[in-house]
Amino acid sequence: MSEAIGIWISALLTVMVFSYLLGDNPLYRLAEHLFIGTAIGYAVLVAYYSLLRPKLILPLVQAPLDNWTLVVPLLLSGLLLGRLNRRWHRLGIVPLAFLLGVGVALTIGGALFGSLLPQILQTIVSINPAAEGWNVALSNLILVAGTLSALFYFYFTADSGTGLGRVKSGFVKAWRGIGKWFIMVTFGAIFANTVMARVSLLIGRLQFLIYELPKSLR
Amino acid sequence: MKSRLGRSLVTAITIGVGLLILANFFVRNDLLSLVQQTLLDWAIILAAIALILGVFNVIGTHLRKIRGRQSGWLYSIFLLAAMGAVIIVGLADPRGPASPVVSWIFQYVQIPLEATIFSLLAFFVASAAYRAFRVRSVDSFIMLVVGLIVLLGQVPIGAAIWGKLASAKDWLLSYPSTGGARGIILGAALGAVLTGLRVLLGVDRPHAQ
Amino acid sequence: MIYCPSCGTANKSGSKFCNQCGHNLTGVSKAACPACGAANPTENLFCDSCGAKLAPLVTKGSEERAEIKGLSLPTKPLDEEGQGPLDGEEMPAAQEEEASVPEDTAKEDAGLPEEGEAEEEMPEWLLRLRAASPASGEQPEESAPSETPSPEDWGEFPSEDLEEADVPEWLQQLEPAEPMPPQEEPSAPEVEEGEEALLSDVWAEEANRDQLAAEPAEPEAPAPAEEEPPALKPTEELPQQAEEAPGGIPALAQPPSDEEDLAAWLQAEGPVILEPDEGEEEEEDIVFEPRAGETEEAPDQGRLPSWIETLAPEGVLPEELGGEFVEEGRRTPEAMGLERAEIPSWLEGLRPGRPGEQMPEAEETVEESGVLQGVVGALRLVQDIDPLPSSQMRPMSEPVAATPAQANLFADLLSRPTSSVVKPRPVSAAPKRERGFAWLATLLLIAAVLLPFFATGLVPGGDTVAVPQPVSDLAERIRDLNETDVVLVSFDYDPGVSTELDWPAEVILEDLEARSVNLLVMGVTPTGPGLAARFDIPAGEALFLGYLPGQEMGLQRLASNLEGIFTVDFFSNAVSDAPFGVKSLNDVALVLTIAASQETVRWWMEQVGTQTGAPPIGAIVSAAIEPAVRPYYASGQIVGLVSGWVGAQAYEEAAGLPASEGEGGPAALEAQSLAHLAIAGLILLGNAVYWGKRLFGRRA
């Protein structure tokens, strides 16, 4: 029963959102605000039940002496919530600094060991046609060239120089041009895949209206 | 904090905490690991509190809108009502978000709304494909050709158009596209490391007011 | 050369006392800049800090360099080494160079003027200076030493107490110069001594000359010819002087009549926004700013430089200086024997005002400090530069003669009063044609998507897809799992993309269920666990751990130690310390992340994948992020990759699973095919239309 009502309500809300195709209208605005309200409420519930209640409130309430270290995050949380008040606004900078330090360290370590090193190491691929065959060797060469030239594009600029500087700038310009092409290839692939993803979403919602709704009528 | 001492203290917190956590990437030590776990636990709690803070901000904004009868204040009432209903119903049940009522709201209100809003993007993509995807240079020509190959190669109809379209798509995704994407990832990672180092060395103080 | 910090007199290097005022020169090694006060080596012409000229404005001209026979001059001319006169009576030869320094030395950063170029002829102003007694009683010595520069060849200010009798004999003996050819040079005014007013004229002339003298030496334009030394009323004298002025002051305008006007036009120095002149209209080929290049041309005989044209009153813009130039009783510069001069572009802004304008009279003011200390009416110097009274000032941007129609229009626009309330035109919606095409695209897409639902089997290719390597890799990895293995499945996507990711998630969960592996289900997004709870997973085989907050912080925490993270599950049931015997991630056989954001995948790679003994990670991703995630698959950080509906379909095939309807129903992939075809067609159509218009020249 509740499922049938739920499907009808879903269908109604779906149509309200699709009405945006005809232009911005009160039905769409209402649906949009409903969505934001429910999403925020749900996120608060999840944050409370998954984290704040079991990891902060209950330990401090049930066994404060065992969990005395939780006073620190409690205090920091209080300072953070103090940002709502203009008078205590500045005190909120301490927990923010704490979060910043943690985030920055994770970013550095993660980027270094999770992205930079593995990706650089894996760019070292064999381009030896004798070992890999011409197909693979050429493809690997393209992979390496693409990686290097795309990096060139982001990190180097060329200005006209004289003499040796001219040679250098010509070299950089050429590589940047090639890098731009490779980036365009990536963007083309991303565009096509994005189209595919969005079309899937549309097909799913239309399928819901076409299949699910009639099913619930039966 | 206005005082110099305050600013220094704040920067010291950032650098100290950051170094303690970063050390774990380089050194395997039980004590260091324990310190890192404790700091991460606290940070996770703070992240949840930051979410609550954001919610309070939203509530305040919409309450002001309602009080001031600003444009769209009626919608703000619905927003706050929906938020309040979900929270109240969820708090009333010890299972919280897993309670039947909240699950029902999640399944039949939130998911359809969000999914349909996202599905509108397909129309914008189609419209943009006609109006904005114009070949004006070699770069955009490359993007167009690759886009068409991948677009048609991904779906079964591509094989019906040209038998080798799917393998061309695979090759494009595996080599040239991966090369470009890898360059992007490396560039972003380098930038992230440098920016992070600047903060850890105290050169940048993004939180400073 | 050492310049006395007190009186500015140039003294020979090594001098211990100023031979003019007797100031102690020992220890003087620096000259103070009049603009910024910075100390400069005494040899500098321009300040090292701000670039201001340390030397006074001097006239130029190589051959006819007037001797600076200022007051209180050293007794003998300086020789090439800068030897100064001892008794202050003779003019130092080096000081003659002052007049020879061209204006554009400021640009050229010229060094010292050539020394030893004795000038036989004196400028008119200087002649009068010689005879003049100081206007006020202040001596240059009284100026603040720190502010007084010691410019090279700086002529002495008229000494306060210099009276007729004190004028050096050499000064008195100097004849009025015959400086120029009759055409260009004014008649040398007779110099009368003791006339303070001459000082103002002197400085006015000097300023004008500086502005007007071209690089190639021109005959020195002496001061306005003054038959008789005027009384000490510069305001009254100047117009008269201007009438008689020799060349170099074609546009002597009246100084402001009073302090307020003075302040007004001074404040309006630049950019000068001038009120349009009501009485004058149209056809004004006047631009306040000289046109590029025009100032470079050497002024022809009698031809006004362009900058002059900007200032000339309407209707009085002669091609050549002639009778038309005369206004209000003034004689043309040609008539006065003046020659058009060319000034460097940097000095353009200091051009005097238009000819013929009546200059308001300036007050007689005495400079009390700085370089011009003791000088009377020094402000008139500046007044001459920009003498236009505000009521007669013109808009800076008056139209150019070359385009009269545009000029008319522009002047008309400028003269219109502006409306303070301008209603902006409403932003028009996209043009009709564009909106039409947007509708076409929308309808085409809807038709393409809906058709297969009502007429299946029409689309060639059906729902058959080739299995990509990343999909088969993941299928193989899951195939190798056994019953005791624990797989961590993380639902890291939002409801917005649930339509796309629910199908691949369902397919893989089905395969995992078929393997009877144990599942730990979690999510790094708040909605992840809720999305996961909708799937039919046998209770005994899965533990819904719930939401892991903190994004990358949570993942790093998860990777360090699984214990203590999830104390209760999604349904608020208590969780043991080692669910399914898993105490850390190293005990997990496979991690699967179902993500719609490239950032989420990156977090898994960077925080979990970097741990020692980390489990292999597979990814089920939205098609939109597949190209961005591919490098991680290529590097082996991701062991398998399934993307979108096509990936789900391919996985079913790779894993040998029965075909499921999935989210999109039986015709999902056919609908996808047609939609892709429609969009490809739209792209090609758009480009065909665009290039057709370009190639065949039709207007868009």
Coordinates of N, CA and C in Angstrom, one line a residue, chain C residues 147-283:
Chain C
E147 N 65.6 70.1 1.5 CA 64.7 70.0 0.4 C 65.2 70.7 -0.9
T148 N 66.2 71.5 -0.7 CA 66.7 72.2 -1.8 C 67.6 71.3 -2.6
P149 N 67.3 71.1 -3.8 CA 68.2 70.3 -4.6 C 69.4 71.1 -5.0
S150 N 70.4 70.4 -5.4 CA 71.5 71.1 -6.0 C 71.6 70.7 -7.4
P151 N 70.7 71.1 -8.2 CA 70.8 70.7 -9.6 C 72.0 71.3 -10.3
E152 N 72.3 70.7 -11.3 CA 73.4 71.2 -12.0 C 73.1 72.5 -12.7
D153 N 74.0 73.3 -12.7 CA 73.8 74.6 -13.4 C 72.5 75.3 -12.9
W154 N 72.2 75.1 -11.8 CA 71.1 75.8 -11.2 C 71.4 77.2 -11.1
G155 N 70.6 78.0 -11.7 CA 70.9 79.4 -11.5 C 70.5 79.9 -10.2
E156 N 71.0 80.8 -9.8 CA 70.7 81.4 -8.5 C 69.4 82.1 -8.6
F157 N 68.6 82.0 -7.5 CA 67.4 82.8 -7.4 C 67.8 84.2 -7.2
P158 N 67.0 85.0 -7.6 CA 67.3 86.4 -7.3 C 67.4 86.6 -5.8
S159 N 68.5 87.2 -5.5 CA 68.7 87.4 -4.1 C 67.8 88.4 -3.6
E160 N 67.4 88.2 -2.4 CA 66.4 89.1 -1.9 C 66.9 90.5 -1.8
D161 N 68.1 90.5 -1.4 CA 68.7 91.8 -1.1 C 69.5 92.3 -2.3
L162 N 69.3 91.7 -3.4 CA 70.0 92.2 -4.5 C 69.4 93.4 -5.1
E163 N 70.1 94.4 -5.0 CA 69.5 95.6 -5.6 C 70.3 96.0 -6.8
E164 N 69.9 97.0 -7.3 CA 70.5 97.5 -8.5 C 72.0 97.6 -8.4
A165 N 72.3 98.1 -7.3 CA 73.7 98.4 -7.1 C 74.5 97.1 -6.9
D166 N 73.8 96.1 -6.5 CA 74.5 94.8 -6.2 C 74.6 93.9 -7.4
V167 N 73.9 94.3 -8.4 CA 74.0 93.4 -9.6 C 75.4 93.4 -10.1
P168 N 75.9 92.2 -10.3 CA 77.3 92.2 -10.7 C 77.5 93.0 -12.0
E169 N 78.6 93.4 -12.2 CA 78.9 94.3 -13.3 C 78.7 93.5 -14.6
W170 N 79.1 92.3 -14.5 CA 79.1 91.5 -15.7 C 77.6 91.3 -16.1
L171 N 76.8 91.2 -15.1 CA 75.4 91.0 -15.3 C 74.8 92.3 -15.9
Q172 N 75.2 93.3 -15.4 CA 74.7 94.6 -15.9 C 75.1 94.9 -17.3
Q173 N 76.3 94.3 -17.6 CA 76.8 94.7 -18.9 C 76.3 93.8 -20.0
L174 N 75.7 92.8 -19.6 CA 75.2 91.9 -20.6 C 74.1 92.5 -21.4
E175 N 74.2 92.4 -22.7 CA 73.3 93.0 -23.5 C 72.1 92.1 -23.7
P176 N 71.0 92.7 -24.0 CA 69.9 91.8 -24.4 C 70.3 91.0 -25.6
A177 N 69.8 89.8 -25.6 CA 70.3 88.9 -26.6 C 69.6 89.2 -27.9
E178 N 70.3 88.9 -29.0 CA 69.7 88.9 -30.3 C 69.6 87.4 -30.6
P179 N 68.6 86.8 -30.0 CA 68.7 85.4 -30.0 C 68.3 84.7 -31.3
M180 N 67.4 85.2 -32.0 CA 66.8 84.4 -33.0 C 66.8 85.2 -34.3
P181 N 66.6 84.4 -35.3 CA 66.3 85.1 -36.6 C 65.0 85.9 -36.4
P182 N 64.9 86.9 -37.1 CA 63.8 87.9 -36.9 C 62.5 87.1 -36.9
Q183 N 62.4 86.1 -37.7 CA 61.1 85.5 -37.8 C 60.8 84.7 -36.5
E184 N 61.8 84.2 -36.0 CA 61.5 83.4 -34.8 C 61.8 84.0 -33.5
E185 N 62.7 84.9 -33.6 CA 63.1 85.4 -32.3 C 62.3 86.7 -32.0
P186 N 62.1 86.8 -30.8 CA 61.5 88.1 -30.4 C 62.5 89.2 -30.4
S187 N 62.0 90.3 -30.4 CA 63.0 91.4 -30.2 C 63.4 91.3 -28.7
A188 N 64.7 91.5 -28.6 CA 65.2 91.4 -27.3 C 64.7 92.5 -26.4
P189 N 64.1 92.1 -25.4 CA 63.6 93.2 -24.5 C 64.7 93.9 -23.8
E190 N 64.5 95.1 -23.6 CA 65.4 95.7 -22.8 C 65.3 95.3 -21.3
V191 N 66.4 95.3 -20.8 CA 66.3 94.8 -19.4 C 66.4 96.0 -18.5
E192 N 65.5 96.0 -17.6 CA 65.6 97.1 -16.6 C 65.9 96.4 -15.3
E193 N 66.6 97.1 -14.6 CA 66.9 96.5 -13.3 C 65.9 96.8 -12.3
G194 N 65.9 96.0 -11.3 CA 65.1 96.3 -10.1 C 63.6 96.0 -10.3
E195 N 63.3 95.3 -11.4 CA 61.9 95.0 -11.6 C 61.6 93.5 -11.2
E196 N 60.9 93.4 -10.2 CA 60.7 92.1 -9.7 C 59.7 91.3 -10.6
A197 N 58.9 92.1 -11.1 CA 57.9 91.4 -11.9 C 58.5 90.6 -13.1
L198 N 59.7 91.1 -13.5 CA 60.3 90.4 -14.5 C 60.6 88.9 -14.2
L199 N 60.8 88.7 -12.9 CA 61.1 87.4 -12.5 C 60.0 86.4 -12.9
S200 N 58.8 86.8 -12.6 CA 57.7 85.9 -13.0 C 57.7 85.7 -14.5
D201 N 57.9 86.8 -15.2 CA 57.9 86.6 -16.7 C 59.1 85.7 -17.0
V202 N 60.1 85.9 -16.3 CA 61.3 85.0 -16.6 C 61.0 83.6 -16.5
W203 N 60.4 83.3 -15.4 CA 60.1 81.9 -15.1 C 59.0 81.4 -16.1
A204 N 58.1 82.2 -16.4 CA 57.1 81.8 -17.3 C 57.7 81.5 -18.6
E205 N 58.6 82.4 -19.0 CA 59.2 82.1 -20.3 C 60.0 80.9 -20.3
E206 N 60.7 80.8 -19.2 CA 61.6 79.6 -19.1 C 60.8 78.3 -19.2
A207 N 59.7 78.3 -18.6 CA 58.9 77.1 -18.6 C 58.4 76.8 -20.0
N208 N 57.9 77.9 -20.6 CA 57.4 77.7 -22.0 C 58.5 77.3 -22.9
R209 N 59.6 77.9 -22.7 CA 60.7 77.5 -23.6 C 61.1 76.0 -23.4
D210 N 61.1 75.6 -22.2 CA 61.4 74.2 -22.0 C 60.4 73.3 -22.7
Q211 N 59.2 73.8 -22.7 CA 58.3 72.9 -23.4 C 58.3 72.9 -24.9
L212 N 58.7 74.0 -25.3 CA 58.6 74.2 -26.8 C 59.9 73.9 -27.5
A213 N 61.0 74.0 -26.8 CA 62.2 73.9 -27.6 C 62.4 72.5 -28.1
A214 N 62.7 72.3 -29.3 CA 62.9 71.0 -29.9 C 64.3 70.5 -29.6
E215 N 64.5 69.3 -29.9 CA 65.8 68.7 -29.6 C 66.9 69.4 -30.4
P216 N 66.7 69.4 -31.7 CA 67.7 70.2 -32.4 C 67.7 71.6 -31.9
A217 N 68.8 72.1 -31.7 CA 68.9 73.4 -31.0 C 68.2 74.4 -31.8
E218 N 67.4 75.1 -31.2 CA 66.8 76.2 -31.8 C 67.3 77.5 -31.2
P219 N 67.1 78.4 -31.9 CA 67.5 79.7 -31.3 C 66.7 79.9 -30.0
E220 N 67.4 80.3 -29.1 CA 66.9 80.4 -27.8 C 65.7 81.4 -27.8
A221 N 64.7 81.0 -27.3 CA 63.5 81.9 -27.3 C 63.6 82.7 -26.0
P222 N 63.9 83.8 -26.2 CA 64.0 84.7 -25.0 C 62.7 84.9 -24.4
A223 N 62.8 85.5 -23.3 CA 61.6 85.8 -22.5 C 60.7 86.7 -23.4
P224 N 59.5 86.7 -23.0 CA 58.6 87.7 -23.7 C 59.3 89.0 -23.7
A225 N 59.2 89.5 -24.9 CA 59.9 90.8 -25.0 C 59.1 91.8 -24.1
E226 N 59.9 92.5 -23.5 CA 59.3 93.4 -22.6 C 60.0 94.8 -22.8
E227 N 59.2 95.6 -23.3 CA 59.9 96.9 -23.6 C 60.3 97.5 -22.3
E228 N 59.3 97.5 -21.5 CA 59.6 98.1 -20.2 C 59.4 97.0 -19.1
P229 N 60.2 97.1 -18.2 CA 59.9 96.2 -17.1 C 58.5 96.5 -16.5
P230 N 57.7 95.6 -16.4 CA 56.4 95.8 -15.9 C 56.5 96.0 -14.4
A231 N 55.4 96.4 -13.9 CA 55.3 96.5 -12.4 C 55.2 95.1 -11.9
L232 N 55.3 95.1 -10.6 CA 55.3 93.8 -10.0 C 53.9 93.2 -9.9
K233 N 53.2 93.1 -11.0 CA 51.9 92.6 -11.0 C 51.8 91.6 -12.1
P234 N 52.2 90.5 -11.8 CA 52.2 89.5 -12.9 C 50.9 89.3 -13.7
T235 N 49.9 89.4 -12.9 CA 48.6 89.1 -13.6 C 48.3 90.2 -14.6
E236 N 48.8 91.3 -14.4 CA 48.5 92.4 -15.4 C 49.5 92.3 -16.5
E237 N 50.7 91.9 -16.1 CA 51.7 92.0 -17.1 C 51.7 90.8 -18.1
L238 N 51.3 89.8 -17.7 CA 51.4 88.6 -18.5 C 50.7 88.7 -19.8
P239 N 49.5 89.1 -19.8 CA 48.8 89.2 -21.1 C 49.6 90.1 -22.0
Q240 N 50.1 91.1 -21.5 CA 50.8 92.0 -22.3 C 52.1 91.4 -22.8
Q241 N 52.7 90.7 -21.9 CA 53.9 90.0 -22.3 C 53.6 88.9 -23.3
A242 N 52.5 88.4 -23.1 CA 52.1 87.3 -24.1 C 52.0 87.9 -25.4
E243 N 51.4 89.1 -25.5 CA 51.2 89.7 -26.8 C 52.6 89.8 -27.5
E244 N 53.5 90.3 -26.6 CA 54.7 90.6 -27.3 C 55.7 89.4 -27.2
A245 N 55.2 88.4 -26.7 CA 56.1 87.3 -26.4 C 56.7 86.8 -27.7
P246 N 58.0 86.5 -27.6 CA 58.6 85.9 -28.7 C 58.2 84.4 -28.8
G247 N 58.8 83.8 -29.8 CA 58.3 82.5 -30.0 C 58.5 81.6 -28.9
G248 N 57.7 80.6 -28.9 CA 57.8 79.6 -27.8 C 56.6 79.7 -26.9
I249 N 55.8 80.7 -27.0 CA 54.6 80.8 -26.2 C 53.4 81.1 -27.1
P250 N 53.2 80.2 -27.9 CA 52.0 80.4 -28.8 C 50.7 80.3 -28.0
A251 N 50.7 79.7 -26.9 CA 49.4 79.5 -26.3 C 49.5 79.9 -24.8
L252 N 50.0 81.1 -24.7 CA 50.0 81.6 -23.3 C 48.6 81.9 -23.0
A253 N 48.2 81.3 -22.0 CA 46.8 81.6 -21.6 C 46.8 82.3 -20.2
Q254 N 45.7 82.8 -19.9 CA 45.6 83.5 -18.7 C 45.6 82.6 -17.5
P255 N 46.3 83.0 -16.5 CA 46.2 82.2 -15.3 C 44.9 82.4 -14.7
P256 N 44.5 81.5 -13.8 CA 43.2 81.7 -13.2 C 43.1 83.0 -12.5
S257 N 41.9 83.5 -12.4 CA 41.8 84.8 -11.9 C 41.9 84.8 -10.4
D258 N 41.6 83.8 -9.8 CA 41.8 83.8 -8.4 C 42.2 82.4 -7.9
E259 N 42.3 82.4 -6.6 CA 42.8 81.2 -6.0 C 41.9 80.0 -6.4
E260 N 40.6 80.3 -6.4 CA 39.7 79.1 -6.6 C 39.8 78.6 -8.0
D261 N 39.9 79.5 -8.9 CA 40.1 79.0 -10.3 C 41.4 78.3 -10.4
L262 N 42.3 78.8 -9.7 CA 43.7 78.2 -9.8 C 43.6 76.8 -9.2
A263 N 42.9 76.7 -8.1 CA 42.8 75.4 -7.5 C 42.1 74.4 -8.4
A264 N 41.0 75.0 -9.0 CA 40.2 74.2 -9.8 C 40.9 73.6 -11.0
W265 N 41.6 74.4 -11.7 CA 42.3 73.9 -12.9 C 43.5 73.1 -12.5
L266 N 44.1 73.4 -11.4 CA 45.2 72.6 -10.9 C 44.7 71.2 -10.6
Q267 N 43.6 71.2 -9.9 CA 43.1 69.9 -9.6 C 42.7 69.1 -10.8
A268 N 42.3 69.8 -11.8 CA 41.8 69.2 -13.0 C 43.0 68.9 -13.9
E269 N 44.1 68.8 -13.3 CA 45.4 68.7 -14.1 C 45.3 67.5 -15.1
G270 N 44.9 66.5 -14.6 CA 44.8 65.4 -15.6 C 44.2 64.1 -15.0
P271 N 43.4 63.4 -15.7 CA 42.9 63.8 -16.9 C 41.9 65.0 -16.8
V272 N 42.0 65.9 -17.6 CA 41.3 67.1 -17.4 C 39.9 66.9 -18.0
I273 N 38.9 66.9 -17.2 CA 37.5 66.8 -17.7 C 37.0 68.2 -17.7
L274 N 36.9 68.7 -18.8 CA 36.5 70.1 -18.9 C 35.1 70.3 -19.4
E275 N 34.6 71.4 -18.9 CA 33.2 71.7 -19.3 C 33.2 72.1 -20.7
P276 N 32.2 71.7 -21.4 CA 32.1 72.1 -22.8 C 31.8 73.6 -22.8
D277 N 32.3 74.2 -23.8 CA 32.1 75.6 -23.9 C 30.7 75.8 -24.6
E278 N 29.9 76.6 -23.9 CA 28.5 76.7 -24.5 C 28.5 77.5 -25.8
G279 N 29.3 78.5 -25.7 CA 29.2 79.4 -26.9 C 29.8 78.8 -28.1
E280 N 30.6 77.8 -28.0 CA 31.3 77.3 -29.1 C 30.7 76.0 -29.5
E281 N 30.8 75.8 -30.8 CA 30.1 74.6 -31.2 C 31.0 73.8 -32.2
E282 N 30.5 72.8 -32.6 CA 30.9 71.9 -33.6 C 32.4 72.0 -34.1
E283 N 32.5 71.7 -35.2 CA 33.7 71.6 -36.0 C 35.0 72.0 -35.2

